[in-house]
PDB file of C-alpha atoms in Angstrom:
ATOM      1  CA  MET A   1     -10.522  -8.993  -8.069  1.00 35.00           C
ATOM      2  CA  THR A   2      -7.642  -6.935  -6.711  1.00 38.00           C
ATOM      3  CA  GLN A   3      -8.161  -5.917  -3.090  1.00 38.00           C
ATOM      4  CA  SER A   4      -7.571  -2.275  -2.227  1.00 40.00           C
ATOM      5  CA  PRO A   5      -4.943  -1.499   0.408  1.00 43.00           C
ATOM      6  CA  VAL A   6      -7.289   1.260   1.583  1.00 49.00           C
ATOM      7  CA  ARG A   7     -10.110   0.242   3.877  1.00 71.00           C
ATOM      8  CA  GLY A   8     -13.696   1.200   3.142  1.00 96.00           C
ATOM      9  CA  HIS A   9     -15.486   2.710   0.167  1.00 98.00           C
ATOM     10  CA  ALA A  10     -14.861   5.833  -1.875  1.00 98.00           C
ATOM     11  CA  LEU A  11     -17.949   8.014  -2.172  1.00 98.00           C
ATOM     12  CA  VAL A  12     -17.829  10.193  -5.297  1.00 98.00           C
ATOM     13  CA  THR A  13     -20.351  12.982  -5.874  1.00 98.00           C
ATOM     14  CA  GLY A  14     -21.043  14.166  -9.399  1.00 97.00           C
ATOM     15  CA  ALA A  15     -19.950  10.726 -10.589  1.00 97.00           C
ATOM     16  CA  SER A  16     -22.164  10.542 -13.658  1.00 95.00           C
ATOM     17  CA  SER A  17     -19.710  12.284 -16.014  1.00 93.00           C
ATOM     18  CA  GLY A  18     -16.493  14.256 -16.423  1.00 94.00           C
ATOM     19  CA  ILE A  19     -13.887  14.367 -13.685  1.00 95.00           C
ATOM     20  CA  GLY A  20     -16.187  12.604 -11.218  1.00 97.00           C
ATOM     21  CA  ALA A  21     -16.618   9.572 -13.472  1.00 97.00           C
ATOM     22  CA  ALA A  22     -12.883   9.582 -14.192  1.00 97.00           C
ATOM     23  CA  ILE A  23     -12.052   9.603 -10.473  1.00 98.00           C
ATOM     24  CA  ALA A  24     -14.450   6.704  -9.958  1.00 98.00           C
ATOM     25  CA  ARG A  25     -12.685   4.780 -12.732  1.00 98.00           C
ATOM     26  CA  GLU A  26      -9.293   5.581 -11.200  1.00 98.00           C
ATOM     27  CA  TYR A  27     -10.325   4.253  -7.797  1.00 98.00           C
ATOM     28  CA  ALA A  28     -11.878   1.168  -9.394  1.00 98.00           C
ATOM     29  CA  ALA A  29      -8.586   0.516 -11.188  1.00 97.00           C
ATOM     30  CA  ARG A  30      -6.930   0.595  -7.756  1.00 97.00           C
ATOM     31  CA  GLY A  31      -9.418  -1.938  -6.412  1.00 97.00           C
ATOM     32  CA  MET A  32     -11.461   0.372  -4.197  1.00 97.00           C
ATOM     33  CA  PRO A  33     -15.222  -0.203  -3.847  1.00 98.00           C
ATOM     34  CA  LEU A  34     -17.395   2.764  -4.725  1.00 98.00           C
ATOM     35  CA  VAL A  35     -20.491   4.702  -3.785  1.00 98.00           C
ATOM     36  CA  LEU A  36     -21.529   6.633  -6.893  1.00 98.00           C
ATOM     37  CA  VAL A  37     -23.698   9.718  -6.359  1.00 98.00           C
ATOM     38  CA  ALA A  38     -25.287  12.084  -8.901  1.00 97.00           C
ATOM     39  CA  ARG A  39     -28.678  13.244 -10.136  1.00 95.00           C
ATOM     40  CA  ARG A  40     -28.717  11.169 -13.337  1.00 94.00           C
ATOM     41  CA  ALA A  41     -29.547   7.621 -12.262  1.00 95.00           C
ATOM     42  CA  GLU A  42     -29.243   6.151 -15.767  1.00 96.00           C
ATOM     43  CA  ARG A  43     -25.671   7.364 -16.158  1.00 96.00           C
ATOM     44  CA  LEU A  44     -24.735   6.132 -12.696  1.00 97.00           C
ATOM     45  CA  GLN A  45     -26.133   2.705 -13.495  1.00 97.00           C
ATOM     46  CA  ALA A  46     -24.157   2.617 -16.743  1.00 97.00           C
ATOM     47  CA  LEU A  47     -20.946   3.536 -14.932  1.00 98.00           C
ATOM     48  CA  ALA A  48     -21.635   0.968 -12.223  1.00 98.00           C
ATOM     49  CA  ALA A  49     -22.187  -1.696 -14.892  1.00 97.00           C
ATOM     50  CA  GLU A  50     -18.828  -0.769 -16.419  1.00 97.00           C
ATOM     51  CA  LEU A  51     -16.924  -0.893 -13.139  1.00 98.00           C
ATOM     52  CA  SER A  52     -18.692  -3.679 -11.238  1.00 96.00           C
ATOM     53  CA  ALA A  53     -16.453  -6.355 -12.783  1.00 95.00           C
ATOM     54  CA  ARG A  54     -13.603  -4.786 -10.810  1.00 96.00           C
ATOM     55  CA  VAL A  55     -15.196  -3.515  -7.595  1.00 97.00           C
ATOM     56  CA  GLU A  56     -18.464  -3.301  -5.712  1.00 97.00           C
ATOM     57  CA  CYS A  57     -20.491  -0.265  -6.832  1.00 98.00           C
ATOM     58  CA  VAL A  58     -23.350   1.216  -4.809  1.00 98.00           C
ATOM     59  CA  VAL A  59     -25.490   3.695  -6.775  1.00 98.00           C
ATOM     60  CA  ILE A  60     -27.387   6.484  -5.045  1.00 98.00           C
ATOM     61  CA  ALA A  61     -29.246   8.985  -7.232  1.00 97.00           C
ATOM     62  CA  ALA A  62     -29.492  12.262  -5.340  1.00 97.00           C
ATOM     63  CA  ASP A  63     -29.603  16.002  -5.947  1.00 97.00           C
ATOM     64  CA  LEU A  64     -27.194  17.948  -3.748  1.00 98.00           C
ATOM     65  CA  ALA A  65     -29.133  21.160  -4.409  1.00 98.00           C
ATOM     66  CA  ASP A  66     -31.667  19.750  -1.933  1.00 98.00           C
ATOM     67  CA  PRO A  67     -30.473  20.740   1.567  1.00 98.00           C
ATOM     68  CA  ALA A  68     -31.759  17.414   2.937  1.00 98.00           C
ATOM     69  CA  THR A  69     -29.560  15.322   0.629  1.00 98.00           C
ATOM     70  CA  PRO A  70     -26.303  15.197   2.666  1.00 98.00           C
ATOM     71  CA  ALA A  71     -28.113  13.781   5.701  1.00 98.00           C
ATOM     72  CA  ARG A  72     -29.959  11.270   3.512  1.00 98.00           C
ATOM     73  CA  LEU A  73     -26.725  10.176   1.866  1.00 98.00           C
ATOM     74  CA  PHE A  74     -25.082   9.666   5.223  1.00 98.00           C
ATOM     75  CA  GLU A  75     -28.051   7.647   6.469  1.00 98.00           C
ATOM     76  CA  ALA A  76     -28.116   5.573   3.279  1.00 98.00           C
ATOM     77  CA  THR A  77     -24.460   4.572   3.593  1.00 98.00           C
ATOM     78  CA  THR A  78     -24.579   4.121   7.367  1.00 98.00           C
ATOM     79  CA  SER A  79     -27.655   1.882   7.146  1.00 97.00           C
ATOM     80  CA  ARG A  80     -25.738  -0.334   4.715  1.00 97.00           C
ATOM     81  CA  GLY A  81     -22.863  -0.584   7.176  1.00 97.00           C
ATOM     82  CA  LEU A  82     -20.426   1.132   4.809  1.00 97.00           C
ATOM     83  CA  PHE A  83     -17.314   2.883   6.055  1.00 98.00           C
ATOM     84  CA  ILE A  84     -16.593   5.827   3.761  1.00 98.00           C
ATOM     85  CA  SER A  85     -12.834   6.048   4.010  1.00 98.00           C
ATOM     86  CA  THR A  86     -12.561   8.323   0.964  1.00 98.00           C
ATOM     87  CA  LEU A  87     -14.891  11.220   0.223  1.00 98.00           C
ATOM     88  CA  VAL A  88     -14.649  12.904  -3.180  1.00 98.00           C
ATOM     89  CA  ASN A  89     -16.548  16.203  -3.289  1.00 98.00           C
ATOM     90  CA  ASN A  90     -16.711  16.685  -7.035  1.00 98.00           C
ATOM     91  CA  ALA A  91     -20.297  17.724  -7.851  1.00 97.00           C
ATOM     92  CA  GLY A  92     -20.394  21.128  -9.478  1.00 95.00           C
ATOM     93  CA  TYR A  93     -21.361  23.278 -12.427  1.00 93.00           C
ATOM     94  CA  GLY A  94     -21.280  26.911 -13.533  1.00 91.00           C
ATOM     95  CA  VAL A  95     -23.903  29.651 -13.749  1.00 93.00           C
ATOM     96  CA  PRO A  96     -22.951  31.689 -16.836  1.00 91.00           C
ATOM     97  CA  GLY A  97     -23.530  35.378 -17.338  1.00 92.00           C
ATOM     98  CA  ARG A  98     -23.847  38.376 -15.047  1.00 92.00           C
ATOM     99  CA  TYR A  99     -24.749  37.897 -11.386  1.00 95.00           C
ATOM    100  CA  LEU A 100     -28.128  39.580 -11.903  1.00 96.00           C
ATOM    101  CA  SER A 101     -28.931  37.529 -14.996  1.00 95.00           C
ATOM    102  CA  ALA A 102     -30.009  34.590 -12.793  1.00 96.00           C
ATOM    103  CA  ASP A 103     -32.625  34.578 -10.022  1.00 98.00           C
ATOM    104  CA  TRP A 104     -31.681  34.021  -6.389  1.00 98.00           C
ATOM    105  CA  LYS A 105     -32.930  30.411  -6.333  1.00 98.00           C
ATOM    106  CA  THR A 106     -30.384  29.576  -9.035  1.00 98.00           C
ATOM    107  CA  HIS A 107     -27.574  31.101  -6.988  1.00 98.00           C
ATOM    108  CA  ALA A 108     -28.815  29.514  -3.748  1.00 98.00           C
ATOM    109  CA  ASP A 109     -28.814  26.062  -5.363  1.00 98.00           C
ATOM    110  CA  PHE A 110     -25.295  26.696  -6.666  1.00 98.00           C
ATOM    111  CA  ILE A 111     -24.013  27.629  -3.192  1.00 98.00           C
ATOM    112  CA  GLN A 112     -25.761  24.592  -1.707  1.00 98.00           C
ATOM    113  CA  VAL A 113     -24.081  22.210  -4.170  1.00 98.00           C
ATOM    114  CA  LEU A 114     -20.589  23.698  -4.277  1.00 98.00           C
ATOM    115  CA  MET A 115     -20.169  24.857  -0.677  1.00 98.00           C
ATOM    116  CA  THR A 116     -22.803  23.857   1.876  1.00 98.00           C
ATOM    117  CA  SER A 117     -23.146  20.218   0.833  1.00 98.00           C
ATOM    118  CA  VAL A 118     -19.348  19.869   0.747  1.00 98.00           C
ATOM    119  CA  ALA A 119     -19.028  21.208   4.276  1.00 98.00           C
ATOM    120  CA  GLU A 120     -21.870  19.027   5.567  1.00 98.00           C
ATOM    121  CA  LEU A 121     -20.795  15.780   3.904  1.00 98.00           C
ATOM    122  CA  THR A 122     -17.279  16.338   5.204  1.00 98.00           C
ATOM    123  CA  HIS A 123     -18.574  17.041   8.705  1.00 98.00           C
ATOM    124  CA  ARG A 124     -20.698  13.879   8.679  1.00 98.00           C
ATOM    125  CA  TYR A 125     -18.105  11.447   7.297  1.00 98.00           C
ATOM    126  CA  LEU A 126     -14.994  12.833   8.969  1.00 98.00           C
ATOM    127  CA  PRO A 127     -15.588  11.475  12.515  1.00 98.00           C
ATOM    128  CA  ALA A 128     -15.404   7.842  11.355  1.00 98.00           C
ATOM    129  CA  MET A 129     -12.187   8.554   9.443  1.00 98.00           C
ATOM    130  CA  GLU A 130     -10.678  10.204  12.519  1.00 98.00           C
ATOM    131  CA  ALA A 131     -11.724   7.275  14.710  1.00 97.00           C
ATOM    132  CA  ALA A 132     -10.214   4.790  12.250  1.00 97.00           C
ATOM    133  CA  GLY A 133      -6.985   6.767  11.957  1.00 97.00           C
ATOM    134  CA  HIS A 134      -7.298   6.714   8.186  1.00 97.00           C
ATOM    135  CA  GLY A 135      -9.172   8.780   5.609  1.00 98.00           C
ATOM    136  CA  ARG A 136      -8.962  10.700   2.377  1.00 98.00           C
ATOM    137  CA  ILE A 137     -10.988  13.759   1.338  1.00 98.00           C
ATOM    138  CA  LEU A 138     -10.535  14.938  -2.235  1.00 98.00           C
ATOM    139  CA  ASN A 139     -12.188  18.268  -3.073  1.00 98.00           C
ATOM    140  CA  VAL A 140     -12.375  19.214  -6.748  1.00 97.00           C
ATOM    141  CA  ALA A 141     -11.738  22.959  -6.871  1.00 96.00           C
ATOM    142  CA  SER A 142     -10.457  24.897  -9.892  1.00 93.00           C
ATOM    143  CA  LEU A 143      -7.708  27.121 -11.191  1.00 89.00           C
ATOM    144  CA  ALA A 144     -10.454  29.775 -11.195  1.00 87.00           C
ATOM    145  CA  GLY A 145     -10.083  29.972  -7.422  1.00 85.00           C
ATOM    146  CA  LEU A 146      -6.397  30.905  -7.676  1.00 83.00           C
ATOM    147  CA  VAL A 147      -6.362  33.581 -10.383  1.00 81.00           C
ATOM    148  CA  PRO A 148      -7.852  37.108 -10.359  1.00 75.00           C
ATOM    149  CA  ALA A 149     -11.610  37.479 -10.617  1.00 69.00           C
ATOM    150  CA  THR A 150     -13.302  38.072 -13.950  1.00 77.00           C
ATOM    151  CA  ALA A 151     -16.712  39.296 -14.998  1.00 74.00           C
ATOM    152  CA  GLY A 152     -19.291  36.553 -15.430  1.00 81.00           C
ATOM    153  CA  HIS A 153     -19.796  33.243 -13.595  1.00 87.00           C
ATOM    154  CA  THR A 154     -19.594  35.503 -10.544  1.00 91.00           C
ATOM    155  CA  LEU A 155     -19.827  32.897  -7.786  1.00 95.00           C
ATOM    156  CA  TYR A 156     -17.700  30.213  -9.415  1.00 94.00           C
ATOM    157  CA  GLY A 157     -14.202  31.463  -8.613  1.00 93.00           C
ATOM    158  CA  ALA A 158     -15.313  32.573  -5.159  1.00 95.00           C
ATOM    159  CA  THR A 159     -16.627  29.135  -4.238  1.00 96.00           C
ATOM    160  CA  LYS A 160     -13.517  27.426  -5.586  1.00 96.00           C
ATOM    161  CA  LEU A 161     -11.232  29.703  -3.547  1.00 95.00           C
ATOM    162  CA  TRP A 162     -13.311  28.843  -0.484  1.00 97.00           C
ATOM    163  CA  LEU A 163     -12.861  25.156  -1.285  1.00 97.00           C
ATOM    164  CA  VAL A 164      -9.079  25.524  -1.514  1.00 97.00           C
ATOM    165  CA  ARG A 165      -8.843  27.332   1.826  1.00 97.00           C
ATOM    166  CA  PHE A 166     -11.275  24.904   3.480  1.00 98.00           C
ATOM    167  CA  SER A 167      -9.213  21.947   2.267  1.00 98.00           C
ATOM    168  CA  GLU A 168      -5.903  23.407   3.398  1.00 98.00           C
ATOM    169  CA  SER A 169      -7.191  24.276   6.866  1.00 98.00           C
ATOM    170  CA  LEU A 170      -8.845  20.898   7.327  1.00 98.00           C
ATOM    171  CA  ASP A 171      -5.706  19.092   6.195  1.00 98.00           C
ATOM    172  CA  LEU A 172      -3.699  20.896   8.884  1.00 98.00           C
ATOM    173  CA  GLU A 173      -6.252  19.822  11.487  1.00 98.00           C
ATOM    174  CA  MET A 174      -6.544  16.211  10.395  1.00 98.00           C
ATOM    175  CA  LYS A 175      -3.120  15.033   9.200  1.00 96.00           C
ATOM    176  CA  LYS A 176      -2.135  13.962  12.729  1.00 97.00           C
ATOM    177  CA  HIS A 177      -5.185  11.663  12.670  1.00 97.00           C
ATOM    178  CA  GLY A 178      -4.138   9.953   9.432  1.00 97.00           C
ATOM    179  CA  VAL A 179      -6.616  11.869   7.273  1.00 98.00           C
ATOM    180  CA  HIS A 180      -5.354  13.579   4.106  1.00 98.00           C
ATOM    181  CA  VAL A 181      -7.352  16.448   2.577  1.00 98.00           C
ATOM    182  CA  THR A 182      -6.518  17.693  -0.914  1.00 98.00           C
ATOM    183  CA  ALA A 183      -7.942  20.425  -3.139  1.00 97.00           C
ATOM    184  CA  VAL A 184      -7.278  19.646  -6.796  1.00 97.00           C
ATOM    185  CA  CYS A 185      -7.357  22.709  -9.055  1.00 94.00           C
ATOM    186  CA  PRO A 186      -7.814  21.714 -12.695  1.00 92.00           C
ATOM    187  CA  GLY A 187      -7.671  24.221 -15.512  1.00 81.00           C
ATOM    188  CA  MET A 188      -9.198  23.466 -18.896  1.00 70.00           C
ATOM    189  CA  THR A 189     -10.316  19.818 -18.908  1.00 67.00           C
ATOM    190  CA  TYR A 190     -12.137  17.842 -21.580  1.00 61.00           C
ATOM    191  CA  THR A 191     -15.546  17.244 -19.951  1.00 57.00           C
ATOM    192  CA  GLU A 192     -19.214  18.182 -20.487  1.00 52.00           C
ATOM    193  CA  PHE A 193     -18.789  21.226 -18.208  1.00 51.00           C
ATOM    194  CA  HIS A 194     -18.496  23.716 -21.062  1.00 44.00           C
ATOM    195  CA  ASP A 195     -21.381  22.136 -22.972  1.00 47.00           C
ATOM    196  CA  VAL A 196     -23.690  22.551 -19.990  1.00 49.00           C
ATOM    197  CA  ASN A 197     -22.803  26.202 -19.419  1.00 46.00           C
ATOM    198  CA  GLY A 198     -22.931  27.062 -23.124  1.00 48.00           C
ATOM    199  CA  MET A 199     -19.242  27.962 -23.522  1.00 48.00           C
ATOM    200  CA  ARG A 200     -18.084  25.065 -25.718  1.00 41.00           C
ATOM    201  CA  GLU A 201     -17.732  27.135 -28.896  1.00 47.00           C
ATOM    202  CA  LYS A 202     -15.623  29.793 -27.168  1.00 48.00           C
ATOM    203  CA  VAL A 203     -13.322  27.520 -25.176  1.00 45.00           C
ATOM    204  CA  SER A 204     -12.726  25.270 -28.176  1.00 49.00           C
ATOM    205  CA  GLN A 205     -10.711  28.119 -29.672  1.00 49.00           C
ATOM    206  CA  LEU A 206      -8.190  28.017 -26.816  1.00 48.00           C
ATOM    207  CA  PRO A 207      -4.782  26.385 -27.498  1.00 50.00           C
ATOM    208  CA  LYS A 208      -4.877  22.596 -27.369  1.00 55.00           C
ATOM    209  CA  GLY A 209      -1.759  22.495 -25.202  1.00 50.00           C
ATOM    210  CA  ILE A 210      -3.522  23.882 -22.131  1.00 60.00           C
ATOM    211  CA  TRP A 211      -6.085  21.054 -21.987  1.00 64.00           C
ATOM    212  CA  LEU A 212      -5.936  17.813 -20.002  1.00 87.00           C
ATOM    213  CA  THR A 213      -8.253  14.831 -20.182  1.00 90.00           C
ATOM    214  CA  SER A 214     -10.454  14.010 -17.223  1.00 91.00           C
ATOM    215  CA  ALA A 215      -8.558  10.712 -16.834  1.00 94.00           C
ATOM    216  CA  GLU A 216      -5.257  12.598 -16.538  1.00 94.00           C
ATOM    217  CA  VAL A 217      -6.725  14.929 -13.917  1.00 95.00           C
ATOM    218  CA  ALA A 218      -8.198  11.992 -11.996  1.00 96.00           C
ATOM    219  CA  LYS A 219      -4.902  10.103 -11.754  1.00 97.00           C
ATOM    220  CA  LEU A 220      -3.021  13.210 -10.641  1.00 96.00           C
ATOM    221  CA  ALA A 221      -5.711  13.996  -8.063  1.00 97.00           C
ATOM    222  CA  VAL A 222      -5.819  10.525  -6.516  1.00 98.00           C
ATOM    223  CA  ASP A 223      -2.020  10.354  -6.417  1.00 98.00           C
ATOM    224  CA  ALA A 224      -1.960  13.756  -4.670  1.00 97.00           C
ATOM    225  CA  VAL A 225      -4.423  12.882  -1.921  1.00 98.00           C
ATOM    226  CA  GLU A 226      -2.684   9.562  -1.291  1.00 97.00           C
ATOM    227  CA  ALA A 227       0.632  11.423  -1.001  1.00 97.00           C
ATOM    228  CA  GLY A 228      -0.864  13.916   1.455  1.00 97.00           C
ATOM    229  CA  ARG A 229      -0.535  17.000  -0.763  1.00 97.00           C
ATOM    230  CA  PRO A 230      -3.033  19.651   0.391  1.00 97.00           C
ATOM    231  CA  ARG A 231      -3.169  21.398  -2.996  1.00 96.00           C
ATOM    232  CA  LEU A 232      -2.625  20.230  -6.571  1.00 95.00           C
ATOM    233  CA  ILE A 233      -2.701  22.425  -9.682  1.00 93.00           C
ATOM    234  CA  THR A 234      -2.888  20.175 -12.724  1.00 89.00           C
ATOM    235  CA  GLY A 235      -0.778  20.967 -15.779  1.00 79.00           C
ATOM    236  CA  ARG A 236       2.349  23.035 -16.343  1.00 79.00           C
ATOM    237  CA  THR A 237       0.497  25.930 -17.984  1.00 77.00           C
ATOM    238  CA  ASN A 238      -1.978  26.126 -15.124  1.00 77.00           C
ATOM    239  CA  ARG A 239       0.824  26.187 -12.564  1.00 69.00           C
ATOM    240  CA  LEU A 240       2.430  29.034 -14.504  1.00 73.00           C
ATOM    241  CA  LEU A 241      -0.821  31.007 -14.554  1.00 69.00           C
ATOM    242  CA  ALA A 242      -1.257  30.493 -10.816  1.00 64.00           C
ATOM    243  CA  ALA A 243       2.321  31.624 -10.180  1.00 68.00           C
ATOM    244  CA  LEU A 244       1.901  34.728 -12.343  1.00 66.00           C
ATOM    245  CA  SER A 245      -1.278  35.572 -10.450  1.00 67.00           C
ATOM    246  CA  LYS A 246       0.562  35.236  -7.164  1.00 68.00           C
ATOM    247  CA  TYR A 247       3.777  37.077  -7.959  1.00 61.00           C
ATOM    248  CA  LEU A 248       2.740  39.736 -10.463  1.00 56.00           C
ATOM    249  CA  PRO A 249       1.420  43.008  -9.019  1.00 61.00           C
ATOM    250  CA  ASP A 250      -2.331  42.715  -8.519  1.00 61.00           C
ATOM    251  CA  HIS A 251      -3.249  45.238 -11.188  1.00 55.00           C
ATOM    252  CA  LEU A 252      -1.090  43.500 -13.813  1.00 56.00           C
ATOM    253  CA  ALA A 253      -2.348  40.008 -12.969  1.00 50.00           C
ATOM    254  CA  SER A 254      -5.946  41.213 -13.025  1.00 59.00           C
ATOM    255  CA  ALA A 255      -5.461  42.980 -16.353  1.00 56.00           C
ATOM    256  CA  LEU A 256      -3.853  39.870 -17.866  1.00 53.00           C
ATOM    257  CA  ILE A 257      -6.672  37.547 -16.818  1.00 55.00           C
ATOM    258  CA  SER A 258      -9.436  40.042 -17.635  1.00 60.00           C
ATOM    259  CA  SER A 259      -8.066  40.619 -21.122  1.00 55.00           C
ATOM    260  CA  ARG A 260      -8.588  36.931 -21.970  1.00 54.00           C
ATOM    261  CA  SER A 261     -11.639  36.212 -19.815  1.00 52.00           C
ATOM    262  CA  LYS A 262     -14.007  36.452 -22.803  1.00 56.00           C
ATOM    263  CA  ASP A 263     -12.391  33.220 -24.039  1.00 52.00           C
ATOM    264  CA  PHE A 264     -13.678  31.215 -21.073  1.00 51.00           C
ATOM    265  CA  ARG A 265     -16.298  33.363 -19.271  1.00 52.00           C
ATOM    266  CA  ASP A 266     -19.697  34.577 -20.406  1.00 58.00           C
ATOM    267  CA  ALA A 267     -20.394  37.955 -18.791  1.00 57.00           C
ATOM    268  CA  ASP A 268     -23.377  38.955 -20.955  1.00 61.00           C
TER     269      ASP A 268
END
């Protein structure tokens, strides 16, 4: 088994499918032992069985919508004597439709998973990285956080913009301690995300050239955090969209995104 040049384990949330599973596979290919976290224990066990020939895999089934989960995760890894040298905050999903189409508990769970748990897990695992003088934190954000807002999925872009800013600020604080923090901002990626939020039929009509596979995103993301890049936008088309959003007048950029938002957002 190839030994990783990076000390410790990589803890990946949302590892049961999509980009999270792809990032786990990418780290396993680089010889890094893993802590796999998600709600679906069966899928985690299947992924661990796939990767255990290469690296050690610890499986922890947990729901990050539960506010007690980050502390339990930290205790579970600490009690095993594991040093989490890489933290991948990937767990996430979308809440389709208008803001008022879902009850507050749905939105509160969403904020807990995509924001609060990220902040808490980072706060808990960061001190050991700082003390060791080495660490990597990879936060899976989205192109949605870098382009103008659209109707529907109201909290999604807002949380992803928060994640980008959080990552950039933390990277500035921690780089002198040997800790790299990166926000990866994928655009359209072949995963189960659009099946879960009911948008598969609509997004399947988008041009094939704007899509990347989850494996492609994972490799780019891991390369970026190892290189110390605080932000990565995956794909040439996505970088163009982000640039247009930044440099076009606000009203033009907003009109451009809003005119096509029905292709990837459900606002009904």
